[in-house]
Amino acid sequence: KSMCRSNKSPWVCLTCSSVHCGRYVNGHAKKHYEDAQIPMTNHKKTEKQDKVQHTVCMDCSSYSTYCYRCDDFVVNDTKLGLVQKVREHLQNLENSAFTSDRHRKRKLLENSSLNSKLLKVNGSTTALCATGLRNLGNTCFMNAILQSLSNIQQFCCYFKELPAVELRNGKTAGRRTYHTRSQGDNNVSLVEEFRKTLCALWQGSQTAFSPESLFYVVWKIMPNFRGYQQQDAHEFMRYLLDHLHLELQGGFNGVSRSVILQENSSLSASNKCCINGASTVVTAIFGGILQNEVNCLICGTESRKFDPFLDLSLDIPSQFRNKRTKNQENGPMCTLRDCLRSFTDLEELDETELYMCHKCKKKQKSTKKFWIQKLPKVLCLHLKRFHWTAYLRNKVDTYVEFPLRGLDMKCYLLEPENSGPESCLYDLAAVVVHHGSGVGSGHYTAYAAHEGRWFHFNDSTVTLTDEETVVKAKAYILFYVERQAKSGSDKL
């Protein structure tokens, strides 16, 4: 702070108490550590010098501790509990500052008619209750997915209603009372940190929430996402759902999560779609089943296979790939229906994908077709915007038109006659958008509907938006929620 006067992302050195900005502002906290190493490069380290290296610092906002020498977050404390004492001191300072500042903020709120956190609904002013998520360094891919999932009510409510994990006393303090089957540290729980993050959103907080604890667990159990480089939001979503599904199959205070799920009437056994074992809320909400039908073109033998899915990855048809804007006039506009049709239409497999025909006893030319045997409660559609050409991964920037309401999936069903009149209709709940050209760069934001209003989630900034803005977005991931049967007047 003393070097650049920035008040963003302050980190305090636990050796000398000096405060500097984090690596995603001007990196003076890291420079402070690096400067302390210089005297030791040409001299033999003495015991005294070895101790004073300014390697450990604490985030003044989230109180997490970081070691620059290990290049990792630190979860343990000294024998005297000195790190916790620093945390408590910082919290006391923040609380006293908050108390004195509260009256000033209240007066500002009363006097400001243009305050961005206030919103007029039916003539009365209400608070904008959405909470943003802090960017921890290229973590917009995670924030966009978390905000989208937080607005899928059935999914979000399940986690928010889970009991908090109790912490034991004594030697086992801090250890979880239920186990995780995830790889890595057995003392971390993705389910618990995910639950806490969802609980922090939509609380009406004026400040953004820092998902640092969740990101720490992500680093522990999903090594692919370690570091601070930009990641693919769809890949992160799949890893997140898969690991939540695995951990939920473990025990919770001696009770299987699957038992809790089966007792939940809204997520009954009839909605099960098992992926890797017992059903969980992940498969009950997102799980569907595809029928993969392959026909040998030589002898006509038909092979059928059923594949469970949590989302569908759709190609943008090649004839639309050069169209970049919504209003471009050369040819028809690409629609979501075009992408779904391309996914489910009969397709002849090319030479690299020859099918092993059991009747012909060799690989033969064949056709492939997908049918949806079971639709999920929440249909997640991923538009394949990134593809490899030679040695580069390019982005397909084509605008794809998608409906806000009434996406009809009946024509893609294997047995449409067995579905009810409204069971195949879906309404949009959230959209993840990638801004920029490459998968390893650019920026992710999300649009999501909450209690009839649309919001734009851009890391720590949340703004109210409208349907016209949402439909113009170049969608990357779309979350559609199955429409519940309503009275005749409410139907489209």
Short mmCIF file of C-alpha atoms in Angstrom, two decimals:
data_model
loop_
_atom_site.label_atom_id
_atom_site.label_comp_id
_atom_site.label_asym_id
_atom_site.label_seq_id
_atom_site.Cartn_x
_atom_site.Cartn_y
_atom_site.Cartn_z
CA LYS A 1 0.00 0.00 0.00
CA SER A 2 2.82 2.35 0.86
CA MET A 3 4.32 1.77 -2.59
CA CYS A 4 1.29 2.21 -4.83
CA ARG A 5 -1.37 3.62 -2.44
CA SER A 6 -3.77 0.90 -3.58
CA ASN A 7 -6.46 -0.25 -1.13
CA LYS A 8 -7.33 -3.34 -3.20
CA SER A 9 -6.34 -6.85 -2.06
CA PRO A 10 -4.22 -5.91 0.99
CA TRP A 11 -1.83 -8.57 2.32
CA VAL A 12 -0.01 -8.17 5.67
CA CYS A 13 3.44 -9.71 6.13
CA LEU A 14 3.39 -11.89 9.27
CA THR A 15 7.12 -11.23 9.82
CA CYS A 16 7.17 -7.42 9.89
CA SER A 17 3.47 -6.41 9.70
CA SER A 18 3.95 -4.26 6.59
CA VAL A 19 0.94 -4.18 4.25
CA HIS A 20 1.24 -4.46 0.48
CA CYS A 21 -1.09 -5.11 -2.46
CA GLY A 22 -1.63 -8.65 -3.80
CA ARG A 23 -0.20 -10.14 -6.98
CA TYR A 24 -3.32 -9.29 -8.98
CA VAL A 25 -3.03 -5.56 -8.26
CA ASN A 26 0.66 -4.60 -8.54
CA GLY A 27 2.21 -7.59 -6.75
CA HIS A 28 4.03 -5.56 -4.09
CA ALA A 29 3.36 -8.21 -1.39
CA LYS A 30 5.25 -10.77 -3.49
CA LYS A 31 7.99 -8.23 -4.26
CA HIS A 32 8.37 -7.64 -0.50
CA TYR A 33 9.10 -11.38 -0.10
CA GLU A 34 11.46 -11.45 -3.11
CA ASP A 35 13.42 -8.42 -1.86
CA ALA A 36 14.04 -10.22 1.44
CA GLN A 37 15.76 -13.07 -0.43
CA ILE A 38 18.37 -10.88 -2.20
CA PRO A 39 20.87 -10.52 0.71
CA MET A 40 21.04 -14.30 1.01
CA THR A 41 22.06 -15.06 -2.56
CA ASN A 42 25.77 -14.22 -2.14
CA HIS A 43 26.20 -15.00 1.54
CA LYS A 44 26.05 -18.14 3.60
CA LYS A 45 22.69 -18.27 5.37
CA THR A 46 22.97 -17.74 9.09
CA GLU A 47 20.36 -19.05 11.47
CA LYS A 48 19.13 -15.49 12.05
CA GLN A 49 18.85 -14.71 8.33
CA ASP A 50 17.08 -17.98 7.67
CA LYS A 51 14.29 -17.00 10.05
CA VAL A 52 13.69 -13.53 8.61
CA GLN A 53 12.57 -14.24 5.08
CA HIS A 54 9.10 -12.60 5.09
CA THR A 55 7.66 -15.70 3.41
CA VAL A 56 4.24 -15.86 5.11
CA CYS A 57 1.49 -13.26 4.69
CA MET A 58 -2.23 -12.95 5.37
CA ASP A 59 -5.06 -11.62 3.21
CA CYS A 60 -6.64 -8.77 5.21
CA SER A 61 -10.03 -9.46 3.58
CA SER A 62 -10.46 -13.24 3.80
CA TYR A 63 -7.81 -13.88 6.54
CA SER A 64 -6.32 -16.76 4.54
CA THR A 65 -2.59 -17.35 4.99
CA TYR A 66 -0.14 -17.84 2.12
CA CYS A 67 3.49 -18.98 2.02
CA TYR A 68 5.51 -17.61 -0.92
CA ARG A 69 8.30 -20.14 -0.44
CA CYS A 70 5.84 -23.07 -0.73
CA ASP A 71 3.70 -21.11 -3.22
CA ASP A 72 0.59 -22.44 -1.50
CA PHE A 73 -2.03 -21.54 1.08
CA VAL A 74 -1.24 -22.54 4.68
CA VAL A 75 -3.92 -24.19 6.82
CA ASN A 76 -1.95 -25.07 9.95
CA ASP A 77 -0.97 -22.69 12.82
CA THR A 78 1.96 -22.30 15.22
CA LYS A 79 1.92 -24.12 18.56
CA LEU A 80 0.97 -20.86 20.27
CA GLY A 81 -1.81 -20.18 17.75
CA LEU A 82 -0.21 -16.92 16.59
CA VAL A 83 -1.85 -16.95 13.14
CA GLN A 84 -5.30 -17.17 14.73
CA LYS A 85 -4.40 -14.26 17.05
CA VAL A 86 -3.52 -12.12 14.02
CA ARG A 87 -6.86 -13.09 12.43
CA GLU A 88 -8.77 -12.11 15.58
CA HIS A 89 -6.89 -8.80 15.78
CA LEU A 90 -7.72 -7.98 12.14
CA GLN A 91 -11.36 -8.95 12.68
CA ASN A 92 -11.57 -6.69 15.75
CA LEU A 93 -10.12 -3.81 13.74
CA GLU A 94 -12.61 -4.45 10.95
CA ASN A 95 -15.55 -4.69 13.36
CA SER A 96 -14.69 -1.42 15.11
CA ALA A 97 -14.25 0.32 11.73
CA PHE A 98 -17.54 -1.19 10.55
CA THR A 99 -19.44 0.10 13.59
CA SER A 100 -18.19 3.66 13.18
CA ASP A 101 -18.77 3.52 9.43
CA ARG A 102 -22.28 2.09 9.60
CA HIS A 103 -24.06 5.36 10.45
CA ARG A 104 -22.30 7.19 7.62
CA LYS A 105 -23.32 4.47 5.12
CA ARG A 106 -26.91 4.50 6.35
CA LYS A 107 -27.17 8.24 5.73
CA LEU A 108 -25.70 7.83 2.25
CA LEU A 109 -28.26 5.12 1.45
CA GLU A 110 -31.10 7.29 2.68
CA ASN A 111 -29.96 10.28 0.64
CA SER A 112 -29.02 8.54 -2.60
CA SER A 113 -31.93 7.95 -4.96
CA LEU A 114 -29.64 6.52 -7.63
CA ASN A 115 -27.96 3.92 -5.46
CA SER A 116 -27.13 0.88 -7.61
CA LYS A 117 -28.11 -1.53 -4.84
CA LEU A 118 -31.69 -0.22 -4.72
CA LEU A 119 -34.39 -1.22 -7.12
CA LYS A 120 -37.98 -0.07 -7.67
CA VAL A 121 -40.45 -2.92 -7.86
CA ASN A 122 -44.18 -2.14 -8.06
CA GLY A 123 -43.52 1.38 -6.81
CA SER A 124 -41.66 0.34 -3.65
CA THR A 125 -37.90 0.38 -3.21
CA THR A 126 -36.22 -2.91 -2.35
CA ALA A 127 -32.58 -3.88 -1.88
CA LEU A 128 -30.69 -5.62 -4.67
CA CYS A 129 -29.93 -8.79 -2.71
CA ALA A 130 -27.48 -10.45 -5.13
CA THR A 131 -23.90 -10.96 -3.92
CA GLY A 132 -20.88 -11.03 -6.24
CA LEU A 133 -17.87 -13.34 -6.04
CA ARG A 134 -14.36 -11.97 -5.78
CA ASN A 135 -11.93 -12.88 -8.54
CA LEU A 136 -8.95 -14.63 -6.93
CA GLY A 137 -6.85 -14.30 -10.08
CA ASN A 138 -8.42 -15.52 -13.35
CA THR A 139 -11.14 -17.36 -11.40
CA CYS A 140 -14.01 -15.86 -13.43
CA PHE A 141 -14.54 -19.36 -14.94
CA MET A 142 -15.40 -20.65 -11.44
CA ASN A 143 -17.45 -17.60 -10.44
CA ALA A 144 -19.67 -17.80 -13.54
CA ILE A 145 -20.47 -21.48 -12.88
CA LEU A 146 -21.11 -20.93 -9.14
CA GLN A 147 -23.49 -18.05 -9.81
CA SER A 148 -25.34 -20.10 -12.44
CA LEU A 149 -25.72 -23.10 -10.12
CA SER A 150 -26.83 -20.84 -7.26
CA ASN A 151 -29.83 -19.82 -9.37
CA ILE A 152 -31.00 -23.37 -10.05
CA GLN A 153 -33.33 -23.42 -7.07
CA GLN A 154 -33.88 -27.16 -6.53
CA PHE A 155 -30.15 -27.88 -6.74
CA CYS A 156 -29.08 -24.90 -4.65
CA CYS A 157 -31.71 -25.47 -1.91
CA TYR A 158 -30.59 -29.06 -1.39
CA PHE A 159 -27.06 -27.94 -0.44
CA LYS A 160 -28.19 -24.95 1.59
CA GLU A 161 -30.44 -27.19 3.68
CA LEU A 162 -27.66 -29.67 4.48
CA PRO A 163 -26.54 -29.44 8.12
CA ALA A 164 -23.22 -27.66 8.62
CA VAL A 165 -20.22 -29.88 9.22
CA GLU A 166 -19.42 -30.00 12.93
CA LEU A 167 -15.84 -29.53 14.11
CA ARG A 168 -14.51 -31.70 16.92
CA ASN A 169 -12.38 -30.51 19.83
CA GLY A 170 -8.87 -31.50 20.82
CA LYS A 171 -6.51 -33.35 18.51
CA THR A 172 -9.11 -33.81 15.78
CA ALA A 173 -10.16 -30.13 15.74
CA GLY A 174 -10.85 -28.99 12.23
CA ARG A 175 -11.38 -32.48 10.84
CA ARG A 176 -14.65 -33.25 9.11
CA THR A 177 -17.15 -35.59 10.72
CA TYR A 178 -17.86 -37.28 7.40
CA HIS A 179 -15.38 -38.60 4.90
CA THR A 180 -14.76 -37.72 1.29
CA ARG A 181 -13.89 -40.20 -1.44
CA SER A 182 -12.23 -37.45 -3.43
CA GLN A 183 -8.52 -37.66 -4.11
CA GLY A 184 -6.18 -35.56 -2.02
CA ASP A 185 -6.46 -34.26 1.52
CA ASN A 186 -9.04 -36.26 3.49
CA ASN A 187 -9.64 -33.29 5.78
CA VAL A 188 -11.25 -31.14 3.11
CA SER A 189 -14.83 -31.33 1.88
CA LEU A 190 -15.98 -29.95 -1.45
CA VAL A 191 -19.63 -30.40 -0.43
CA GLU A 192 -19.16 -28.32 2.74
CA GLU A 193 -17.31 -25.44 1.02
CA PHE A 194 -19.83 -25.49 -1.85
CA ARG A 195 -22.65 -25.33 0.72
CA LYS A 196 -21.04 -22.38 2.51
CA THR A 197 -20.50 -20.52 -0.77
CA LEU A 198 -24.14 -20.99 -1.83
CA CYS A 199 -25.32 -19.82 1.61
CA ALA A 200 -23.22 -16.65 1.25
CA LEU A 201 -24.94 -15.72 -2.03
CA TRP A 202 -28.37 -14.01 -2.05
CA GLN A 203 -27.91 -12.86 1.55
CA GLY A 204 -28.22 -9.17 0.69
CA SER A 205 -24.56 -8.53 1.49
CA GLN A 206 -23.23 -5.23 0.17
CA THR A 207 -19.75 -6.67 -0.40
CA ALA A 208 -18.60 -9.49 -2.66
CA PHE A 209 -17.93 -12.90 -1.14
CA SER A 210 -14.46 -14.42 -1.48
CA PRO A 211 -14.70 -18.13 -2.50
CA GLU A 212 -11.12 -18.70 -1.35
CA SER A 213 -11.88 -21.68 0.90
CA LEU A 214 -13.74 -23.39 -1.93
CA PHE A 215 -10.94 -22.66 -4.39
CA TYR A 216 -8.43 -24.11 -1.90
CA VAL A 217 -10.43 -27.38 -1.84
CA VAL A 218 -10.66 -27.31 -5.65
CA TRP A 219 -6.85 -27.11 -5.75
CA LYS A 220 -6.59 -30.04 -3.35
CA ILE A 221 -8.91 -32.45 -5.13
CA MET A 222 -8.79 -31.21 -8.74
CA PRO A 223 -5.08 -30.76 -9.61
CA ASN A 224 -6.01 -29.62 -13.16
CA PHE A 225 -7.22 -26.30 -11.72
CA ARG A 226 -4.16 -25.45 -9.61
CA GLY A 227 -2.56 -22.12 -10.37
CA TYR A 228 -4.07 -18.86 -11.52
CA GLN A 229 -4.28 -19.29 -15.28
CA GLN A 230 -7.60 -19.02 -17.11
CA GLN A 231 -9.51 -22.32 -17.25
CA ASP A 232 -12.44 -23.64 -19.28
CA ALA A 233 -15.75 -22.99 -17.45
CA HIS A 234 -17.43 -26.08 -18.94
CA GLU A 235 -14.54 -28.35 -17.93
CA PHE A 236 -14.66 -26.89 -14.41
CA MET A 237 -18.42 -27.44 -14.18
CA ARG A 238 -18.05 -31.11 -15.16
CA TYR A 239 -15.25 -31.70 -12.65
CA LEU A 240 -17.23 -29.88 -9.94
CA LEU A 241 -20.43 -31.88 -10.51
CA ASP A 242 -18.54 -35.18 -10.78
CA HIS A 243 -16.65 -34.58 -7.51
CA LEU A 244 -19.78 -33.38 -5.69
CA HIS A 245 -21.53 -36.56 -6.91
CA LEU A 246 -18.67 -38.76 -5.67
CA GLU A 247 -18.43 -37.08 -2.28
CA LEU A 248 -22.20 -37.14 -1.74
CA GLN A 249 -22.08 -40.92 -2.08
CA GLY A 250 -19.90 -40.97 1.04
CA GLY A 251 -21.28 -40.86 4.58
CA PHE A 252 -22.64 -37.85 6.45
CA ASN A 253 -22.51 -38.28 10.24
CA GLY A 254 -23.04 -41.99 9.68
CA VAL A 255 -25.96 -41.53 7.25
CA SER A 256 -25.49 -42.08 3.54
CA ARG A 257 -26.27 -39.02 1.42
CA SER A 258 -28.13 -41.32 -0.95
CA VAL A 259 -30.54 -42.16 1.88
CA ILE A 260 -31.11 -38.42 2.50
CA LEU A 261 -31.77 -38.00 -1.22
CA GLN A 262 -34.29 -40.87 -1.33
CA GLU A 263 -36.18 -39.40 1.64
CA ASN A 264 -36.52 -36.10 -0.20
CA SER A 265 -39.93 -36.31 -1.86
CA SER A 266 -39.12 -33.76 -4.58
CA LEU A 267 -36.15 -35.85 -5.71
CA SER A 268 -37.73 -39.29 -5.60
CA ALA A 269 -36.31 -42.59 -6.79
CA SER A 270 -38.19 -42.27 -10.08
CA ASN A 271 -35.83 -39.43 -11.04
CA LYS A 272 -32.70 -41.49 -10.54
CA CYS A 273 -30.02 -41.53 -13.19
CA CYS A 274 -27.04 -43.38 -11.79
CA ILE A 275 -23.60 -42.27 -12.90
CA ASN A 276 -20.75 -44.01 -11.08
CA GLY A 277 -22.81 -45.63 -8.33
CA ALA A 278 -25.77 -44.48 -6.25
CA SER A 279 -28.00 -41.57 -7.20
CA THR A 280 -27.30 -38.15 -5.66
CA VAL A 281 -28.83 -34.70 -6.04
CA VAL A 282 -26.38 -34.15 -8.95
CA THR A 283 -27.76 -37.02 -11.02
CA ALA A 284 -31.36 -36.48 -9.84
CA ILE A 285 -31.27 -32.87 -11.13
CA PHE A 286 -28.85 -32.96 -14.10
CA GLY A 287 -28.95 -36.64 -15.02
CA GLY A 288 -30.49 -37.78 -18.30
CA ILE A 289 -30.04 -40.85 -20.51
CA LEU A 290 -29.05 -40.99 -24.19
CA GLN A 291 -29.64 -43.91 -26.53
CA ASN A 292 -26.72 -44.30 -28.92
CA GLU A 293 -27.89 -46.20 -32.01
CA VAL A 294 -25.25 -47.50 -34.47
CA ASN A 295 -26.13 -49.28 -37.74
CA CYS A 296 -23.67 -51.25 -39.86
CA LEU A 297 -24.00 -50.11 -43.50
CA ILE A 298 -22.78 -53.48 -44.82
CA CYS A 299 -25.03 -55.98 -43.05
CA GLY A 300 -27.57 -53.70 -41.38
CA THR A 301 -26.86 -54.91 -37.82
CA GLU A 302 -28.12 -52.44 -35.23
CA SER A 303 -26.32 -51.81 -31.94
CA ARG A 304 -27.90 -49.85 -29.09
CA LYS A 305 -26.21 -48.46 -26.02
CA PHE A 306 -27.59 -46.32 -23.19
CA ASP A 307 -25.34 -43.56 -21.88
CA PRO A 308 -26.10 -41.41 -18.81
CA PHE A 309 -25.28 -37.71 -19.18
CA LEU A 310 -25.11 -34.57 -17.01
CA ASP A 311 -24.95 -32.18 -19.98
CA LEU A 312 -25.02 -32.29 -23.78
CA SER A 313 -22.14 -30.84 -25.80
CA LEU A 314 -23.47 -29.45 -29.09
CA ASP A 315 -21.52 -28.55 -32.22
CA ILE A 316 -22.28 -25.28 -33.95
CA PRO A 317 -22.98 -26.53 -37.52
CA SER A 318 -20.14 -25.69 -39.92
CA GLN A 319 -22.36 -23.66 -42.28
CA PHE A 320 -22.90 -21.08 -39.51
CA ARG A 321 -19.33 -20.80 -38.23
CA ASN A 322 -18.36 -17.67 -40.14
CA LYS A 323 -21.37 -15.69 -38.92
CA ARG A 324 -20.26 -13.46 -36.07
CA THR A 325 -23.04 -11.03 -35.23
CA LYS A 326 -26.75 -11.39 -34.62
CA ASN A 327 -27.70 -8.96 -37.37
CA GLN A 328 -25.46 -10.34 -40.11
CA GLU A 329 -27.57 -10.85 -43.22
CA ASN A 330 -25.70 -13.48 -45.25
CA GLY A 331 -27.84 -16.55 -44.84
CA PRO A 332 -30.05 -17.85 -42.02
CA MET A 333 -29.23 -17.29 -38.37
CA CYS A 334 -27.97 -20.23 -36.31
CA THR A 335 -30.46 -21.33 -33.67
CA LEU A 336 -30.23 -23.66 -30.70
CA ARG A 337 -32.57 -25.98 -32.59
CA ASP A 338 -29.98 -26.19 -35.41
CA CYS A 339 -27.36 -27.30 -32.86
CA LEU A 340 -29.70 -29.86 -31.26
CA ARG A 341 -30.70 -31.21 -34.67
CA SER A 342 -27.03 -31.54 -35.67
CA PHE A 343 -26.42 -33.50 -32.44
CA THR A 344 -29.33 -35.92 -32.85
CA ASP A 345 -29.50 -36.30 -36.65
CA LEU A 346 -28.40 -39.48 -38.40
CA GLU A 347 -24.68 -39.21 -39.17
CA GLU A 348 -22.31 -41.40 -41.16
CA LEU A 349 -19.16 -42.09 -39.15
CA ASP A 350 -15.93 -41.18 -40.93
CA GLU A 351 -12.95 -43.47 -41.59
CA THR A 352 -11.34 -42.71 -38.22
CA GLU A 353 -14.49 -43.83 -36.33
CA LEU A 354 -15.26 -47.16 -38.02
CA TYR A 355 -17.58 -49.35 -35.95
CA MET A 356 -16.67 -52.91 -34.98
CA CYS A 357 -19.61 -54.92 -36.29
CA HIS A 358 -20.10 -58.13 -34.27
CA LYS A 359 -21.85 -59.85 -37.15
CA CYS A 360 -19.26 -58.93 -39.79
CA LYS A 361 -16.46 -59.51 -37.24
CA LYS A 362 -14.60 -56.42 -38.44
CA LYS A 363 -14.74 -52.63 -38.50
CA GLN A 364 -17.29 -51.40 -41.00
CA LYS A 365 -18.80 -48.17 -42.26
CA SER A 366 -21.79 -47.28 -40.15
CA THR A 367 -24.27 -44.59 -39.18
CA LYS A 368 -24.86 -43.16 -35.72
CA LYS A 369 -27.92 -41.49 -34.20
CA PHE A 370 -28.66 -40.18 -30.73
CA TRP A 371 -32.07 -40.27 -29.06
CA ILE A 372 -32.85 -38.92 -25.62
CA GLN A 373 -34.37 -41.72 -23.59
CA LYS A 374 -34.80 -39.66 -20.40
CA LEU A 375 -34.73 -35.88 -20.05
CA PRO A 376 -33.25 -34.33 -16.90
CA LYS A 377 -34.92 -31.85 -14.56
CA VAL A 378 -32.26 -29.32 -15.54
CA LEU A 379 -31.02 -29.56 -19.13
CA CYS A 380 -27.48 -28.22 -19.42
CA LEU A 381 -26.43 -27.47 -23.01
CA HIS A 382 -22.78 -26.73 -23.81
CA LEU A 383 -22.06 -25.08 -27.17
CA LYS A 384 -18.70 -26.28 -28.47
CA ARG A 385 -17.12 -22.91 -29.20
CA PHE A 386 -13.51 -24.09 -28.90
CA HIS A 387 -12.00 -26.46 -31.46
CA TRP A 388 -8.56 -27.50 -32.60
CA THR A 389 -7.23 -26.47 -36.01
CA ALA A 390 -3.69 -27.75 -36.62
CA TYR A 391 -1.86 -26.58 -33.46
CA LEU A 392 -4.25 -23.84 -32.40
CA ARG A 393 -7.45 -23.94 -30.38
CA ASN A 394 -9.78 -21.46 -32.04
CA LYS A 395 -13.06 -20.01 -30.87
CA VAL A 396 -16.29 -20.18 -32.88
CA ASP A 397 -17.75 -16.73 -32.25
CA THR A 398 -21.09 -17.35 -34.02
CA TYR A 399 -24.20 -15.95 -32.37
CA VAL A 400 -26.67 -18.76 -31.60
CA GLU A 401 -30.28 -17.77 -31.06
CA PHE A 402 -31.83 -19.44 -28.00
CA PRO A 403 -35.31 -19.20 -26.43
CA LEU A 404 -35.86 -17.77 -22.93
CA ARG A 405 -39.03 -19.83 -22.54
CA GLY A 406 -40.61 -22.92 -23.97
CA LEU A 407 -37.65 -24.89 -25.37
CA ASP A 408 -39.51 -27.99 -26.61
CA MET A 409 -37.41 -31.18 -26.44
CA LYS A 410 -40.17 -33.63 -27.41
CA CYS A 411 -38.93 -34.19 -30.99
CA TYR A 412 -35.58 -35.47 -29.68
CA LEU A 413 -37.14 -38.08 -27.40
CA LEU A 414 -36.97 -41.80 -28.11
CA GLU A 415 -40.59 -42.30 -26.99
CA PRO A 416 -42.31 -38.89 -27.15
CA GLU A 417 -45.75 -40.48 -26.86
CA ASN A 418 -44.99 -41.45 -23.25
CA SER A 419 -44.34 -37.88 -22.11
CA GLY A 420 -46.93 -35.40 -20.84
CA PRO A 421 -47.87 -32.18 -22.66
CA GLU A 422 -45.64 -29.96 -20.47
CA SER A 423 -42.91 -32.41 -19.44
CA CYS A 424 -40.69 -31.59 -22.42
CA LEU A 425 -40.84 -27.79 -22.10
CA TYR A 426 -37.89 -25.97 -20.57
CA ASP A 427 -37.36 -22.37 -19.45
CA LEU A 428 -33.94 -20.69 -19.27
CA ALA A 429 -32.44 -20.27 -15.79
CA ALA A 430 -28.85 -19.19 -16.51
CA VAL A 431 -26.33 -18.53 -19.30
CA VAL A 432 -22.53 -18.56 -19.10
CA VAL A 433 -20.80 -16.31 -21.65
CA HIS A 434 -17.14 -16.33 -22.72
CA HIS A 435 -15.84 -12.93 -23.83
CA GLY A 436 -12.63 -12.92 -25.88
CA SER A 437 -10.94 -15.11 -28.46
CA GLY A 438 -9.12 -18.00 -26.78
CA VAL A 439 -9.95 -20.63 -24.15
CA GLY A 440 -6.81 -19.74 -22.17
CA SER A 441 -7.67 -16.06 -22.18
CA GLY A 442 -10.75 -13.85 -22.21
CA HIS A 443 -13.31 -13.50 -19.46
CA TYR A 444 -16.41 -15.36 -18.22
CA THR A 445 -19.62 -13.79 -16.94
CA ALA A 446 -23.08 -15.21 -16.29
CA TYR A 447 -26.70 -14.14 -16.67
CA ALA A 448 -29.24 -15.76 -14.36
CA ALA A 449 -32.90 -15.34 -13.46
CA HIS A 450 -33.84 -14.95 -9.80
CA GLU A 451 -37.45 -14.49 -8.67
CA GLY A 452 -38.50 -13.25 -12.10
CA ARG A 453 -35.63 -10.77 -12.58
CA TRP A 454 -32.48 -11.20 -14.67
CA PHE A 455 -29.05 -10.39 -13.23
CA HIS A 456 -25.63 -10.11 -14.81
CA PHE A 457 -22.85 -11.62 -12.67
CA ASN A 458 -19.40 -10.24 -13.50
CA ASP A 459 -17.19 -11.46 -10.63
CA SER A 460 -17.73 -9.05 -7.70
CA THR A 461 -20.12 -6.83 -9.71
CA VAL A 462 -23.79 -7.77 -9.98
CA THR A 463 -26.19 -5.65 -12.02
CA LEU A 464 -29.85 -5.89 -12.83
CA THR A 465 -30.44 -6.49 -16.54
CA ASP A 466 -33.31 -7.26 -18.92
CA GLU A 467 -34.40 -10.11 -21.20
CA GLU A 468 -33.41 -8.16 -24.34
CA THR A 469 -29.79 -8.07 -23.16
CA VAL A 470 -29.78 -11.75 -22.20
CA VAL A 471 -31.03 -13.02 -25.58
CA LYS A 472 -28.25 -11.10 -27.38
CA ALA A 473 -25.53 -12.93 -25.43
CA LYS A 474 -23.21 -15.32 -27.26
CA ALA A 475 -23.99 -18.26 -25.02
CA TYR A 476 -21.35 -20.84 -24.06
CA ILE A 477 -23.35 -22.88 -21.51
CA LEU A 478 -27.16 -22.77 -21.18
CA PHE A 479 -29.09 -24.06 -18.15
CA TYR A 480 -32.75 -24.88 -18.87
CA VAL A 481 -35.14 -25.89 -16.07
CA GLU A 482 -38.02 -28.28 -16.71
CA ARG A 483 -41.31 -26.40 -16.63
CA GLN A 484 -43.67 -27.42 -13.86
CA ALA A 485 -47.29 -28.08 -14.89
CA LYS A 486 -49.37 -24.94 -14.34
CA SER A 487 -52.92 -23.81 -14.86
CA GLY A 488 -54.11 -23.39 -18.44
CA SER A 489 -53.88 -19.58 -18.35
CA ASP A 490 -50.18 -19.72 -17.57
CA LYS A 491 -49.22 -21.96 -20.48
CA LEU A 492 -47.52 -20.63 -23.57
#
